[in-house]
PDB file of C-alpha atoms in Angstrom:
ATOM      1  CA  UNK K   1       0.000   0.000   0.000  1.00  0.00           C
ATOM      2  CA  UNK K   2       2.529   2.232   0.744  1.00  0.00           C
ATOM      3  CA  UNK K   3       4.433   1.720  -2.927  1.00  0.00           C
ATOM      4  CA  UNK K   4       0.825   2.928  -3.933  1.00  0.00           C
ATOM      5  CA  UNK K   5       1.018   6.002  -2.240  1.00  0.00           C
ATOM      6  CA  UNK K   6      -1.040   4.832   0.741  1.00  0.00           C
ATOM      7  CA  UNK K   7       0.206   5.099   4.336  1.00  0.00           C
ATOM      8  CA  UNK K   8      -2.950   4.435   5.925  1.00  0.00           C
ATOM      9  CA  UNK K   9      -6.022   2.884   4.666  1.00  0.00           C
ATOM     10  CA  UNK K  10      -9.288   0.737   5.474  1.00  0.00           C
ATOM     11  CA  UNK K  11      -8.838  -2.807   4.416  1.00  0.00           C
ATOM     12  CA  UNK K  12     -11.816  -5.679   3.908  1.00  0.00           C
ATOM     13  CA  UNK K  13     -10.851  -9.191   3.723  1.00  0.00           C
ATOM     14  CA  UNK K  14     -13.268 -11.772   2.536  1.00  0.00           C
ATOM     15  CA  UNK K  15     -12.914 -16.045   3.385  1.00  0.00           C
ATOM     16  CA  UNK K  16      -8.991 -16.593   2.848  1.00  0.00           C
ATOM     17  CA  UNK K  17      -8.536 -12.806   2.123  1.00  0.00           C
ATOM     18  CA  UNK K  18      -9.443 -12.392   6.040  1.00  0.00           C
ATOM     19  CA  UNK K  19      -6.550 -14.486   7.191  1.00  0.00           C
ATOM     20  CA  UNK K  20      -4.573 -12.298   5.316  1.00  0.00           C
ATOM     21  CA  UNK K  21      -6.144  -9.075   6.347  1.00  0.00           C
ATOM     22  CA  UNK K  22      -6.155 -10.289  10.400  1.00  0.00           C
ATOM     23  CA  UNK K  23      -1.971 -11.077   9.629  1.00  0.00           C
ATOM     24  CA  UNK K  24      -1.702  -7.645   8.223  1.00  0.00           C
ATOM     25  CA  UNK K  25      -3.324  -6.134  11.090  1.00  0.00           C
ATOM     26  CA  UNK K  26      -1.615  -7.535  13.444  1.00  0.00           C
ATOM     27  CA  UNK K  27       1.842  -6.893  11.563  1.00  0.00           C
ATOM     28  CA  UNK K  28       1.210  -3.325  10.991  1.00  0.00           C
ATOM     29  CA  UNK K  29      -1.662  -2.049  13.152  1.00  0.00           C
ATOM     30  CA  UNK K  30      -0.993   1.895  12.941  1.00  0.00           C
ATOM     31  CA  UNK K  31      -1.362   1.670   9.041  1.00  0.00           C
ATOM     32  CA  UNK K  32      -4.980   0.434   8.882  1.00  0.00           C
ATOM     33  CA  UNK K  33      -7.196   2.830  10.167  1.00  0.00           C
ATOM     34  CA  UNK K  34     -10.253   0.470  10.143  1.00  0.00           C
ATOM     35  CA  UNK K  35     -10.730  -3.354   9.056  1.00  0.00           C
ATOM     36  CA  UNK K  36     -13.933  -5.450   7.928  1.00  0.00           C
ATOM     37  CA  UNK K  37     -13.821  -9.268   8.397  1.00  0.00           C
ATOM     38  CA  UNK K  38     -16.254 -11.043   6.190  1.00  0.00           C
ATOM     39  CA  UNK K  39     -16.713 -15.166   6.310  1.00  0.00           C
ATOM     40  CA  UNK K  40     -13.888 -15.752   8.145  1.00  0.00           C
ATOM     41  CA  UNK K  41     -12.818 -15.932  11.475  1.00  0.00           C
ATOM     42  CA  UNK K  42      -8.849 -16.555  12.727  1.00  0.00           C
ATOM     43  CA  UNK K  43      -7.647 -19.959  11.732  1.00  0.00           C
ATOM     44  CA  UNK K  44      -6.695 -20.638  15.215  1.00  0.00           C
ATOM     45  CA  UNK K  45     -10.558 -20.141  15.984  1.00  0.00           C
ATOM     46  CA  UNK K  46     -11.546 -22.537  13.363  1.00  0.00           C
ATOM     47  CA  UNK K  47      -9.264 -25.031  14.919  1.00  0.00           C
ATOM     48  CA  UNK K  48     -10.302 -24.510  18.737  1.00  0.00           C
ATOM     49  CA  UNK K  49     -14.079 -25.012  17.340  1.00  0.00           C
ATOM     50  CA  UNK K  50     -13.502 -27.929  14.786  1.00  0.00           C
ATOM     51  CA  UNK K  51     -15.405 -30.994  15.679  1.00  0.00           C
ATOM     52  CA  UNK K  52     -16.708 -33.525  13.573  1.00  0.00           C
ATOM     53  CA  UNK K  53     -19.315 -31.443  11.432  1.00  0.00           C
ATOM     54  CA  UNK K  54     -16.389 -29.176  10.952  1.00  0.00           C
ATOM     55  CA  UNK K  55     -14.088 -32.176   9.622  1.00  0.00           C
ATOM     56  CA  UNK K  56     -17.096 -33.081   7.662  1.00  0.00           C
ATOM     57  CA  UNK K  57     -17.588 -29.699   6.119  1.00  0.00           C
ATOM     58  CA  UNK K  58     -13.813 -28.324   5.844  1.00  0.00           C
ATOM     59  CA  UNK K  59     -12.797 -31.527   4.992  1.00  0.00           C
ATOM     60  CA  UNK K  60     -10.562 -30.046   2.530  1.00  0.00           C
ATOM     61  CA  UNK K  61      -8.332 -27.910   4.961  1.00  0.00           C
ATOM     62  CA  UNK K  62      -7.620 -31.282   5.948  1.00  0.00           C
ATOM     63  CA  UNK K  63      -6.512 -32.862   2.972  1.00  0.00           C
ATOM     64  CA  UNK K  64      -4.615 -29.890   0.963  1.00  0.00           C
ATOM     65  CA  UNK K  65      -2.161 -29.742   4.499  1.00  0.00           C
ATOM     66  CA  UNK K  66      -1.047 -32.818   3.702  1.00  0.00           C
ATOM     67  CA  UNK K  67       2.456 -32.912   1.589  1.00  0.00           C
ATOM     68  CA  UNK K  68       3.021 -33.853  -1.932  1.00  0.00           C
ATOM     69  CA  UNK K  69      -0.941 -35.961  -1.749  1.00  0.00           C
ATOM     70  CA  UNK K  70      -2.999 -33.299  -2.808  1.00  0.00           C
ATOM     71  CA  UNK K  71      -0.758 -32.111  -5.942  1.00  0.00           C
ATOM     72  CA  UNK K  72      -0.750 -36.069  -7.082  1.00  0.00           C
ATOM     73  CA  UNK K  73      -4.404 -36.219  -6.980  1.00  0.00           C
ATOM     74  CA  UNK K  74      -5.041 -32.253  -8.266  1.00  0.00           C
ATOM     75  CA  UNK K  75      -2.436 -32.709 -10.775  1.00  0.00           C
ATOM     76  CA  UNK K  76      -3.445 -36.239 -12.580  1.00  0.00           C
ATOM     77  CA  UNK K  77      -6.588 -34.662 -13.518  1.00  0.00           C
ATOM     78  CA  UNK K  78      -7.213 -31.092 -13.285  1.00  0.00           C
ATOM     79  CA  UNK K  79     -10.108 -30.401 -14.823  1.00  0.00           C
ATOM     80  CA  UNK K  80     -12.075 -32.849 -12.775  1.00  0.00           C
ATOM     81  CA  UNK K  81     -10.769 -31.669  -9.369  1.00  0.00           C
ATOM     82  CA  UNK K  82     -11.756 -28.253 -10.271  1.00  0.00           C
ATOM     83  CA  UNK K  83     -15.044 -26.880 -12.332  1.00  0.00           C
ATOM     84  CA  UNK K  84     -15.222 -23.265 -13.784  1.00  0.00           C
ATOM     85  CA  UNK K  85     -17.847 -22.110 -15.811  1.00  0.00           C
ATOM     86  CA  UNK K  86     -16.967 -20.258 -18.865  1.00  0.00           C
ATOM     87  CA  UNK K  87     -20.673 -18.756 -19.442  1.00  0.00           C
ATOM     88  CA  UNK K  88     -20.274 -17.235 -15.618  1.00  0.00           C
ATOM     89  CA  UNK K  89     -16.515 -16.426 -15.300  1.00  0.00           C
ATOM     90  CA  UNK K  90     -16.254 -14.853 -19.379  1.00  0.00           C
ATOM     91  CA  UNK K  91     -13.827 -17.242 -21.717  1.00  0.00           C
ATOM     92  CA  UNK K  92     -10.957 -14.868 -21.494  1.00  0.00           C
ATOM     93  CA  UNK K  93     -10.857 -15.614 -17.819  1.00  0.00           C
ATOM     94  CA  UNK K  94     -12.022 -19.456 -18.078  1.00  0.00           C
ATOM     95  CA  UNK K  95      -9.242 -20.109 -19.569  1.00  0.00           C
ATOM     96  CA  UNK K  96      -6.616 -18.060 -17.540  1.00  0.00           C
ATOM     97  CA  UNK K  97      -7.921 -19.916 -14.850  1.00  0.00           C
ATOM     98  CA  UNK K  98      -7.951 -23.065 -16.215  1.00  0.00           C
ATOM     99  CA  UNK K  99      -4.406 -22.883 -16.854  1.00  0.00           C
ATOM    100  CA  UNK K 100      -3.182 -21.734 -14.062  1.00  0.00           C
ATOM    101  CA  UNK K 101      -5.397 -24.849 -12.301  1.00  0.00           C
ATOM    102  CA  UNK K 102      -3.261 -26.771 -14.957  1.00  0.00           C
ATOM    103  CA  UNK K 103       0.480 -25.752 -13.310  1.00  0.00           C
ATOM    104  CA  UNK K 104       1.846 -27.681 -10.491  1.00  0.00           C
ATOM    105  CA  UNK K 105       3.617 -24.465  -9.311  1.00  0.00           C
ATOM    106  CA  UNK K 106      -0.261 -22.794  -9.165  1.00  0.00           C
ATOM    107  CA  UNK K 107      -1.508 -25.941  -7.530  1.00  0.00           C
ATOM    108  CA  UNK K 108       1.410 -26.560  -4.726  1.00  0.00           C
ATOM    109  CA  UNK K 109       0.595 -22.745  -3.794  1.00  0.00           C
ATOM    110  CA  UNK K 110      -2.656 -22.953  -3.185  1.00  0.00           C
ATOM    111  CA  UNK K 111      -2.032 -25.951  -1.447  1.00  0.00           C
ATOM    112  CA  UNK K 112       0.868 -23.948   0.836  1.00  0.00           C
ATOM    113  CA  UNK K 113      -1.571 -21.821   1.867  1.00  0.00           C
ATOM    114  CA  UNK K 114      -3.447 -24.427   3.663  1.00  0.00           C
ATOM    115  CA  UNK K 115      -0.272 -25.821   4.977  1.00  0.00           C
ATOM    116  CA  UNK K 116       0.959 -22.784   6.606  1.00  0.00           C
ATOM    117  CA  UNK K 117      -2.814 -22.012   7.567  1.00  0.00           C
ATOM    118  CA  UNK K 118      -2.402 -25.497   9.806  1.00  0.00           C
ATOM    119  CA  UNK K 119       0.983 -24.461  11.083  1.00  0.00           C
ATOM    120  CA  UNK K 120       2.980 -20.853  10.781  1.00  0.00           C
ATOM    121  CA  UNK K 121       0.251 -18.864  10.641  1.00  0.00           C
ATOM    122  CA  UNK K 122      -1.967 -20.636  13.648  1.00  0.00           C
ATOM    123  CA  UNK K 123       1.311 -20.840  15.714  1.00  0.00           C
ATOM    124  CA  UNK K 124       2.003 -16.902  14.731  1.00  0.00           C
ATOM    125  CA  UNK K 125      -1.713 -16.183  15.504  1.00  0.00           C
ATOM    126  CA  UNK K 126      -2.318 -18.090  19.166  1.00  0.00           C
ATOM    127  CA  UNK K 127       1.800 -16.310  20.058  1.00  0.00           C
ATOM    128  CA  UNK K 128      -0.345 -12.742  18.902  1.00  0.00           C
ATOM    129  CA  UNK K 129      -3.370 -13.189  21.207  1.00  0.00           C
ATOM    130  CA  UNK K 130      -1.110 -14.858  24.162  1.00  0.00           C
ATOM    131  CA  UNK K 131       0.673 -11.487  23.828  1.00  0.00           C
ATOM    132  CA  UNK K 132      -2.498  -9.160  23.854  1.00  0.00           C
ATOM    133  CA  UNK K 133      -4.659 -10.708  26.410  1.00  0.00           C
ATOM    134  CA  UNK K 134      -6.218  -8.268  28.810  1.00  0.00           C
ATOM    135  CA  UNK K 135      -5.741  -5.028  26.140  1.00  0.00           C
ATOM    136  CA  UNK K 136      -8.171  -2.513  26.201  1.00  0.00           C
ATOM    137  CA  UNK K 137      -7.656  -2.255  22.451  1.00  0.00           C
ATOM    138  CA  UNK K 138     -11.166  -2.941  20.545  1.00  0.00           C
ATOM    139  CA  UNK K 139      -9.517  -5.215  18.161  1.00  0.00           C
ATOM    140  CA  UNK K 140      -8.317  -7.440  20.981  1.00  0.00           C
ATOM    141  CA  UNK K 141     -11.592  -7.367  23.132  1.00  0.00           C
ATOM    142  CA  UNK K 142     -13.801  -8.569  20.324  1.00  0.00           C
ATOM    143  CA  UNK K 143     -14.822 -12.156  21.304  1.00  0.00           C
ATOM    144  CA  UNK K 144     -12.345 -12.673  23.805  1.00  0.00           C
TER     145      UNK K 144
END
């Protein structure tokens, strides 16, 4: 933001976009001046709250962690692992995004997002709120 000109700003993060907004926050709190969470909560919440219906549901969380499984069963067939629809997304972009669903480099980085979701980042996370506990700070005193 700041190569854009922007020193402060509002941010909105949306599903994985909010792990990456709540990581941003906490890495550089004076340069967001306000911050909108939207279908996603902390990963280290997800975790503390997973149960079975959770498993069920997020199954996938599950499975892309795993290493070098998911890219042998994403990569042998592509196309059926993932479905875009070209009438929806335009053909221009159907088929930039069915390519990059086609590279092993695009699939192993979606997949180490998951990975680091299950590790790094929940480790980096729970070390953040061990840290903060009993601030007055809004951010911190939401659902805590």
């Amino acid at each position: 933001m700041r190569a854009l000109g922007h020193e402060r700003f509002g941010l909105i993060g949306h599903d994985r976009g909010a792990a990456v907004a709540l990581r941003l926050v906490l890495d550089h709190p004076s340069a967001v001046t306000r911050v909108a969470f939207l279908d996603g909560l902390p990963i280290s919440e997800h975790l503390k709250r997973a149960d079975a219906r959770f498993a069920t549901a997020w199954w996938h969380w599950f499975f892309f962690a795993q290493p070098q499984i998911p890219e042998r069963v994403i990569n042998a067939d592509p196309d059926a692992w993932y479905r875009g629809d070209p009438q929806k997304m335009g053909v221009e972009n159907h088929e930039e995004w069915r390519a990059a669903t086609r590279n092993p480099d695009v699939v192993r980085a979606m997949l180490e997002d998951y990975r680091a979701g299950l590790t790094i980042d929940r480790e980096h996370e729970e070390a953040d709120y061990a840290w903060a506990r009993g601030s007055t700070a809004p951010f911190w005193s939401c659902g805590r």
